[in-house]
Amino acid sequence: MLEVVAPGPLATVQDLGRFGFAQLGVSRSGALDPAALRLANRLVGNPETDAALELTYGGAVLRAHAPLWCALTGAPAPLTVDGRPAPYGVPFGLPAGALLTIGTPTHGIRSYLALSGGLPVPPVLGSRSTDTLSALGPPPLSPGTTLPTATPPAPILRELWGRHAPSGQNGDSSCKIGAVDFVPWSAPGAEIRVRVRFGPREEWFAEPKALLRGVYTVGQGDRIGVRLDGPPLARAIAGELPSEGLVAGAVQVPGDGRPLVFLADHPTTGGYPVLAVVHPADLGLLAQARPGTRVVFHGSQR
């Protein structure tokens, strides 16, 4: 069992999402940076599809009630186990009773904490993800929340112990594991380049390709979407559409002409025209970009 002492600004359980329910008004949800989630799971020997914790701006304090192996990926943040430093981007041990403290990320927004054996919370519509828009899945974590943990297969534990033997006496797995020679995540810089494919409503805009010429900055955002500040996009057609389907990555343009990019917890329908759709591989960049980050769009054929 894992106890939440403090969740930070927003901590949720996420896997790779629930698929095939848009007709019911249910979006995919899932990790906003799926590559980071997959890596965290691989590091502790889990299937990439297992559930882990998505921590927004860190600030979490967790207590283990059983021995665990953990790994943190995504936005790099300082870690301590009972006050002693623990490594980012490699597996580390968390003994029963130990207190894991995750600080504020140095770069990016969302960190992913995977636990050996995963988080076997009850699935809803085939996924353990928290959907903050429709309130499906486990609620966001709060102080006192307890999460079930699973015991991973013995071969995985032996492999982790062999590759990353703790340096403490008598196998004390709370001690820091030695550094490794790779960096598992590259933080978005001051500017990110995002690929888009135009449509389905580009004819609603006077100059659709103006999206590629403008420089935007990340404004307010959450798991539903990210608002961008920058030059407004002029309409060629007045009025609004009847509500139609939306997908993750849709670049919707409300009445003020400034784009809104939908993320994993997006609504499944909307009436503002969608000018373009962001390449799925680039959505993680937007999800990790802090307010003020410059965004430059460029065209994609895929």
mmCIF file of C-alpha atoms in Angstrom, residues 34-272:
data_model
loop_
_atom_site.group_PDB
_atom_site.id
_atom_site.type_symbol
_atom_site.label_atom_id
_atom_site.label_comp_id
_atom_site.label_asym_id
_atom_site.label_seq_id
_atom_site.Cartn_x
_atom_site.Cartn_y
_atom_site.Cartn_z
ATOM 1 C CA PRO A 34 2.922 8.942 -22.588
ATOM 2 C CA ALA A 35 6.580 8.489 -23.534
ATOM 3 C CA ALA A 36 7.600 9.391 -19.977
ATOM 4 C CA LEU A 37 5.027 6.990 -18.526
ATOM 5 C CA ARG A 38 6.240 4.147 -20.730
ATOM 6 C CA LEU A 39 9.851 4.759 -19.722
ATOM 7 C CA ALA A 40 9.039 4.886 -15.998
ATOM 8 C CA ASN A 41 7.272 1.536 -16.252
ATOM 9 C CA ARG A 42 10.144 -0.049 -18.193
ATOM 10 C CA LEU A 43 12.630 1.101 -15.578
ATOM 11 C CA VAL A 44 10.873 -0.877 -12.838
ATOM 12 C CA GLY A 45 10.122 -3.904 -14.995
ATOM 13 C CA ASN A 46 6.426 -3.209 -15.582
ATOM 14 C CA PRO A 47 4.497 -3.464 -18.851
ATOM 15 C CA GLU A 48 4.390 -0.039 -20.504
ATOM 16 C CA THR A 49 0.610 -0.019 -20.127
ATOM 17 C CA ASP A 50 0.640 -0.159 -16.304
ATOM 18 C CA ALA A 51 -0.762 2.697 -14.248
ATOM 19 C CA ALA A 52 1.583 5.145 -12.508
ATOM 20 C CA LEU A 53 1.315 8.517 -10.791
ATOM 21 C CA GLU A 54 1.277 11.738 -12.820
ATOM 22 C CA LEU A 55 2.506 14.593 -10.610
ATOM 23 C CA THR A 56 1.876 18.174 -11.727
ATOM 24 C CA TYR A 57 4.598 20.524 -10.439
ATOM 25 C CA GLY A 58 5.757 17.887 -7.958
ATOM 26 C CA GLY A 59 5.318 18.671 -4.282
ATOM 27 C CA ALA A 60 4.192 15.152 -3.342
ATOM 28 C CA VAL A 61 5.035 13.247 -0.166
ATOM 29 C CA LEU A 62 4.294 9.511 -0.155
ATOM 30 C CA ARG A 63 4.772 6.769 2.434
ATOM 31 C CA ALA A 64 5.367 3.146 1.479
ATOM 32 C CA HIS A 65 3.664 0.472 3.565
ATOM 33 C CA ALA A 66 5.493 -2.317 1.700
ATOM 34 C CA PRO A 67 8.914 -2.489 0.034
ATOM 35 C CA LEU A 68 8.836 -1.096 -3.503
ATOM 36 C CA TRP A 69 11.068 -0.257 -6.403
ATOM 37 C CA CYS A 70 10.303 3.138 -7.967
ATOM 38 C CA ALA A 71 11.413 5.302 -10.876
ATOM 39 C CA LEU A 72 10.672 8.937 -11.701
ATOM 40 C CA THR A 73 10.676 10.216 -15.276
ATOM 41 C CA GLY A 74 9.178 13.160 -17.145
ATOM 42 C CA ALA A 75 9.875 16.544 -15.574
ATOM 43 C CA PRO A 76 13.040 16.091 -13.466
ATOM 44 C CA ALA A 77 12.548 16.856 -9.786
ATOM 45 C CA PRO A 78 14.642 16.442 -6.617
ATOM 46 C CA LEU A 79 13.842 13.248 -4.702
ATOM 47 C CA THR A 80 14.565 12.138 -1.163
ATOM 48 C CA VAL A 81 13.871 8.898 0.693
ATOM 49 C CA ASP A 82 13.710 9.593 4.433
ATOM 50 C CA GLY A 83 15.696 12.771 3.789
ATOM 51 C CA ARG A 84 18.450 11.131 1.716
ATOM 52 C CA PRO A 85 18.821 11.926 -2.015
ATOM 53 C CA ALA A 86 17.395 9.441 -4.497
ATOM 54 C CA PRO A 87 18.122 9.422 -8.252
ATOM 55 C CA TYR A 88 15.990 10.649 -11.112
ATOM 56 C CA GLY A 89 15.611 8.402 -14.138
ATOM 57 C CA VAL A 90 16.828 5.105 -12.645
ATOM 58 C CA PRO A 91 15.164 2.592 -10.293
ATOM 59 C CA PHE A 92 15.567 3.121 -6.557
ATOM 60 C CA GLY A 93 14.367 1.207 -3.537
ATOM 61 C CA LEU A 94 11.671 2.359 -1.126
ATOM 62 C CA PRO A 95 11.530 0.247 2.057
ATOM 63 C CA ALA A 96 8.373 -0.286 4.089
ATOM 64 C CA GLY A 97 7.701 2.801 6.202
ATOM 65 C CA ALA A 98 9.955 5.076 4.145
ATOM 66 C CA LEU A 99 8.864 8.592 3.220
ATOM 67 C CA LEU A 100 9.396 9.623 -0.406
ATOM 68 C CA THR A 101 9.451 13.381 -1.028
ATOM 69 C CA ILE A 102 9.275 14.752 -4.578
ATOM 70 C CA GLY A 103 10.187 18.416 -4.982
ATOM 71 C CA THR A 104 9.271 20.982 -7.621
ATOM 72 C CA PRO A 105 10.562 20.070 -11.098
ATOM 73 C CA THR A 106 13.573 21.987 -12.323
ATOM 74 C CA HIS A 107 12.156 21.911 -15.871
ATOM 75 C CA GLY A 108 8.824 20.921 -17.333
ATOM 76 C CA ILE A 109 5.568 20.375 -15.472
ATOM 77 C CA ARG A 110 4.602 16.702 -15.165
ATOM 78 C CA SER A 111 6.620 13.907 -13.571
ATOM 79 C CA TYR A 112 5.738 10.202 -13.625
ATOM 80 C CA LEU A 113 6.363 7.884 -10.683
ATOM 81 C CA ALA A 114 6.128 4.177 -11.530
ATOM 82 C CA LEU A 115 6.064 1.513 -8.831
ATOM 83 C CA SER A 116 7.212 -2.065 -9.325
ATOM 84 C CA GLY A 117 4.094 -4.133 -9.980
ATOM 85 C CA GLY A 118 2.029 -1.105 -11.002
ATOM 86 C CA LEU A 119 -0.979 0.456 -9.283
ATOM 87 C CA PRO A 120 -3.854 -2.054 -9.380
ATOM 88 C CA VAL A 121 -6.687 0.389 -8.719
ATOM 89 C CA PRO A 122 -10.040 -0.779 -10.164
ATOM 90 C CA PRO A 123 -10.275 -0.022 -13.904
ATOM 91 C CA VAL A 124 -13.169 1.976 -15.345
ATOM 92 C CA LEU A 125 -14.021 1.278 -19.000
ATOM 93 C CA GLY A 126 -10.775 -0.626 -19.348
ATOM 94 C CA SER A 127 -8.452 2.045 -17.926
ATOM 95 C CA ARG A 128 -7.165 3.122 -14.525
ATOM 96 C CA SER A 129 -6.726 6.739 -15.667
ATOM 97 C CA THR A 130 -8.226 9.713 -13.880
ATOM 98 C CA ASP A 131 -10.325 11.807 -16.280
ATOM 99 C CA THR A 132 -10.568 15.267 -14.724
ATOM 100 C CA LEU A 133 -13.314 16.421 -17.097
ATOM 101 C CA SER A 134 -15.772 13.533 -16.804
ATOM 102 C CA ALA A 135 -14.691 12.441 -13.277
ATOM 103 C CA LEU A 136 -14.108 8.842 -14.396
ATOM 104 C CA GLY A 137 -11.475 6.691 -12.755
ATOM 105 C CA PRO A 138 -9.917 7.279 -9.342
ATOM 106 C CA PRO A 139 -10.317 10.832 -8.014
ATOM 107 C CA PRO A 140 -7.258 13.104 -7.847
ATOM 108 C CA LEU A 141 -5.118 12.179 -4.876
ATOM 109 C CA SER A 142 -5.648 13.952 -1.556
ATOM 110 C CA PRO A 143 -3.942 13.731 1.849
ATOM 111 C CA GLY A 144 -4.732 10.382 3.428
ATOM 112 C CA THR A 145 -5.504 8.606 0.151
ATOM 113 C CA THR A 146 -4.149 5.051 0.104
ATOM 114 C CA LEU A 147 -3.330 3.237 -3.120
ATOM 115 C CA PRO A 148 -2.956 -0.515 -3.525
ATOM 116 C CA THR A 149 0.392 -1.809 -4.711
ATOM 117 C CA ALA A 150 1.263 -5.130 -6.287
ATOM 118 C CA THR A 151 4.203 -7.447 -5.785
ATOM 119 C CA PRO A 152 6.161 -7.727 -9.043
ATOM 120 C CA PRO A 153 7.428 -11.104 -10.247
ATOM 121 C CA ALA A 154 10.536 -12.307 -8.429
ATOM 122 C CA PRO A 155 12.727 -12.349 -11.600
ATOM 123 C CA ILE A 156 12.100 -8.617 -12.059
ATOM 124 C CA LEU A 157 13.125 -7.874 -8.472
ATOM 125 C CA ARG A 158 16.284 -9.976 -8.842
ATOM 126 C CA GLU A 159 17.150 -8.168 -12.086
ATOM 127 C CA LEU A 160 16.658 -4.735 -10.507
ATOM 128 C CA TRP A 161 18.698 -5.729 -7.464
ATOM 129 C CA GLY A 162 21.496 -7.064 -9.644
ATOM 130 C CA ARG A 163 21.690 -4.001 -11.915
ATOM 131 C CA HIS A 164 21.211 -1.367 -9.216
ATOM 132 C CA ALA A 165 22.421 -2.827 -5.950
ATOM 133 C CA PRO A 166 21.834 -0.310 -3.122
ATOM 134 C CA SER A 167 24.955 0.930 -1.424
ATOM 135 C CA GLY A 168 23.668 0.676 2.155
ATOM 136 C CA GLN A 169 24.569 -1.989 4.660
ATOM 137 C CA ASN A 170 22.599 -5.239 4.897
ATOM 138 C CA GLY A 171 20.731 -4.541 1.678
ATOM 139 C CA ASP A 172 19.183 -1.261 2.889
ATOM 140 C CA SER A 173 17.264 -0.320 -0.248
ATOM 141 C CA SER A 174 16.608 3.243 0.864
ATOM 142 C CA CYS A 175 20.115 4.334 -0.073
ATOM 143 C CA LYS A 176 20.893 6.248 -3.220
ATOM 144 C CA ILE A 177 21.707 4.224 -6.331
ATOM 145 C CA GLY A 178 24.749 5.187 -8.326
ATOM 146 C CA ALA A 179 24.477 7.548 -11.299
ATOM 147 C CA VAL A 180 24.003 6.228 -14.807
ATOM 148 C CA ASP A 181 25.340 7.519 -18.092
ATOM 149 C CA PHE A 182 22.097 8.588 -19.758
ATOM 150 C CA VAL A 183 19.492 11.307 -19.399
ATOM 151 C CA PRO A 184 15.975 9.849 -19.782
ATOM 152 C CA TRP A 185 14.151 13.062 -20.605
ATOM 153 C CA SER A 186 14.864 16.289 -22.431
ATOM 154 C CA ALA A 187 12.986 19.303 -21.085
ATOM 155 C CA PRO A 188 11.248 21.680 -23.495
ATOM 156 C CA GLY A 189 13.403 24.713 -24.107
ATOM 157 C CA ALA A 190 12.335 28.336 -24.367
ATOM 158 C CA GLU A 191 10.767 27.474 -27.748
ATOM 159 C CA ILE A 192 9.121 24.307 -29.006
ATOM 160 C CA ARG A 193 8.279 23.302 -32.586
ATOM 161 C CA VAL A 194 4.969 21.519 -32.992
ATOM 162 C CA ARG A 195 3.811 19.684 -36.118
ATOM 163 C CA VAL A 196 0.234 20.144 -37.292
ATOM 164 C CA ARG A 197 -1.946 18.815 -40.068
ATOM 165 C CA PHE A 198 -4.587 21.258 -41.322
ATOM 166 C CA GLY A 199 -8.307 20.519 -41.261
ATOM 167 C CA PRO A 200 -11.093 19.796 -40.900
ATOM 168 C CA ARG A 201 -12.289 23.451 -40.859
ATOM 169 C CA GLU A 202 -9.446 25.462 -42.395
ATOM 170 C CA GLU A 203 -11.879 27.071 -44.896
ATOM 171 C CA TRP A 204 -13.402 28.959 -41.944
ATOM 172 C CA PHE A 205 -10.260 31.100 -41.691
ATOM 173 C CA ALA A 206 -9.122 33.972 -43.903
ATOM 174 C CA GLU A 207 -5.472 32.834 -43.821
ATOM 175 C CA PRO A 208 -5.206 29.321 -42.370
ATOM 176 C CA LYS A 209 -1.415 29.192 -42.852
ATOM 177 C CA ALA A 210 -1.071 32.264 -40.636
ATOM 178 C CA LEU A 211 -0.890 29.668 -37.843
ATOM 179 C CA LEU A 212 2.534 28.683 -39.207
ATOM 180 C CA ARG A 213 3.797 32.266 -39.399
ATOM 181 C CA GLY A 214 2.778 33.368 -35.935
ATOM 182 C CA VAL A 215 4.768 32.889 -32.744
ATOM 183 C CA TYR A 216 2.577 31.912 -29.808
ATOM 184 C CA THR A 217 3.284 31.527 -26.120
ATOM 185 C CA VAL A 218 1.851 28.983 -23.708
ATOM 186 C CA GLY A 219 -0.803 30.492 -21.461
ATOM 187 C CA GLN A 220 -3.166 28.807 -19.034
ATOM 188 C CA GLY A 221 -3.478 25.064 -19.243
ATOM 189 C CA ASP A 222 -4.595 21.902 -17.508
ATOM 190 C CA ARG A 223 -5.230 18.284 -18.447
ATOM 191 C CA ILE A 224 -8.074 19.391 -20.746
ATOM 192 C CA GLY A 225 -6.093 21.778 -22.952
ATOM 193 C CA VAL A 226 -3.564 24.577 -23.348
ATOM 194 C CA ARG A 227 -4.461 28.127 -24.354
ATOM 195 C CA LEU A 228 -1.983 29.957 -26.565
ATOM 196 C CA ASP A 229 -1.378 33.694 -26.601
ATOM 197 C CA GLY A 230 -0.375 35.351 -29.858
ATOM 198 C CA PRO A 231 -1.693 36.855 -33.087
ATOM 199 C CA PRO A 232 -5.433 36.145 -33.486
ATOM 200 C CA LEU A 233 -6.560 34.139 -36.507
ATOM 201 C CA ALA A 234 -9.150 35.993 -38.584
ATOM 202 C CA ARG A 235 -12.325 34.207 -39.625
ATOM 203 C CA ALA A 236 -13.572 33.917 -43.206
ATOM 204 C CA ILE A 237 -16.955 32.582 -42.038
ATOM 205 C CA ALA A 238 -18.923 34.226 -39.257
ATOM 206 C CA GLY A 239 -21.092 32.377 -36.783
ATOM 207 C CA GLU A 240 -20.473 29.031 -35.153
ATOM 208 C CA LEU A 241 -20.743 25.393 -36.123
ATOM 209 C CA PRO A 242 -23.113 22.839 -34.665
ATOM 210 C CA SER A 243 -21.158 20.739 -32.165
ATOM 211 C CA GLU A 244 -18.957 18.141 -33.838
ATOM 212 C CA GLY A 245 -16.393 15.600 -32.726
ATOM 213 C CA LEU A 246 -13.046 16.565 -31.169
ATOM 214 C CA VAL A 247 -9.823 14.602 -30.776
ATOM 215 C CA ALA A 248 -6.728 15.066 -28.649
ATOM 216 C CA GLY A 249 -4.484 17.600 -30.390
ATOM 217 C CA ALA A 250 -7.347 19.514 -32.022
ATOM 218 C CA VAL A 251 -6.416 23.194 -32.493
ATOM 219 C CA GLN A 252 -9.741 24.892 -31.835
ATOM 220 C CA VAL A 253 -10.107 28.632 -32.385
ATOM 221 C CA PRO A 254 -12.688 30.395 -30.190
ATOM 222 C CA GLY A 255 -14.203 33.783 -30.965
ATOM 223 C CA ASP A 256 -11.140 35.760 -29.846
ATOM 224 C CA GLY A 257 -9.061 34.100 -32.593
ATOM 225 C CA ARG A 258 -6.448 32.649 -30.228
ATOM 226 C CA PRO A 259 -5.833 28.891 -30.491
ATOM 227 C CA LEU A 260 -6.663 26.316 -27.855
ATOM 228 C CA VAL A 261 -4.974 22.905 -28.147
ATOM 229 C CA PHE A 262 -6.860 20.050 -26.540
ATOM 230 C CA LEU A 263 -5.013 17.451 -24.461
ATOM 231 C CA ALA A 264 -5.989 14.038 -23.099
ATOM 232 C CA ASP A 265 -9.039 15.026 -20.994
ATOM 233 C CA HIS A 266 -10.618 17.029 -23.838
ATOM 234 C CA PRO A 267 -14.383 17.175 -24.430
ATOM 235 C CA THR A 268 -15.526 14.872 -27.206
ATOM 236 C CA THR A 269 -17.569 17.553 -29.022
ATOM 237 C CA GLY A 270 -17.309 21.303 -29.578
ATOM 238 C CA GLY A 271 -18.761 24.071 -31.716
ATOM 239 C CA TYR A 272 -15.766 26.319 -32.402
#
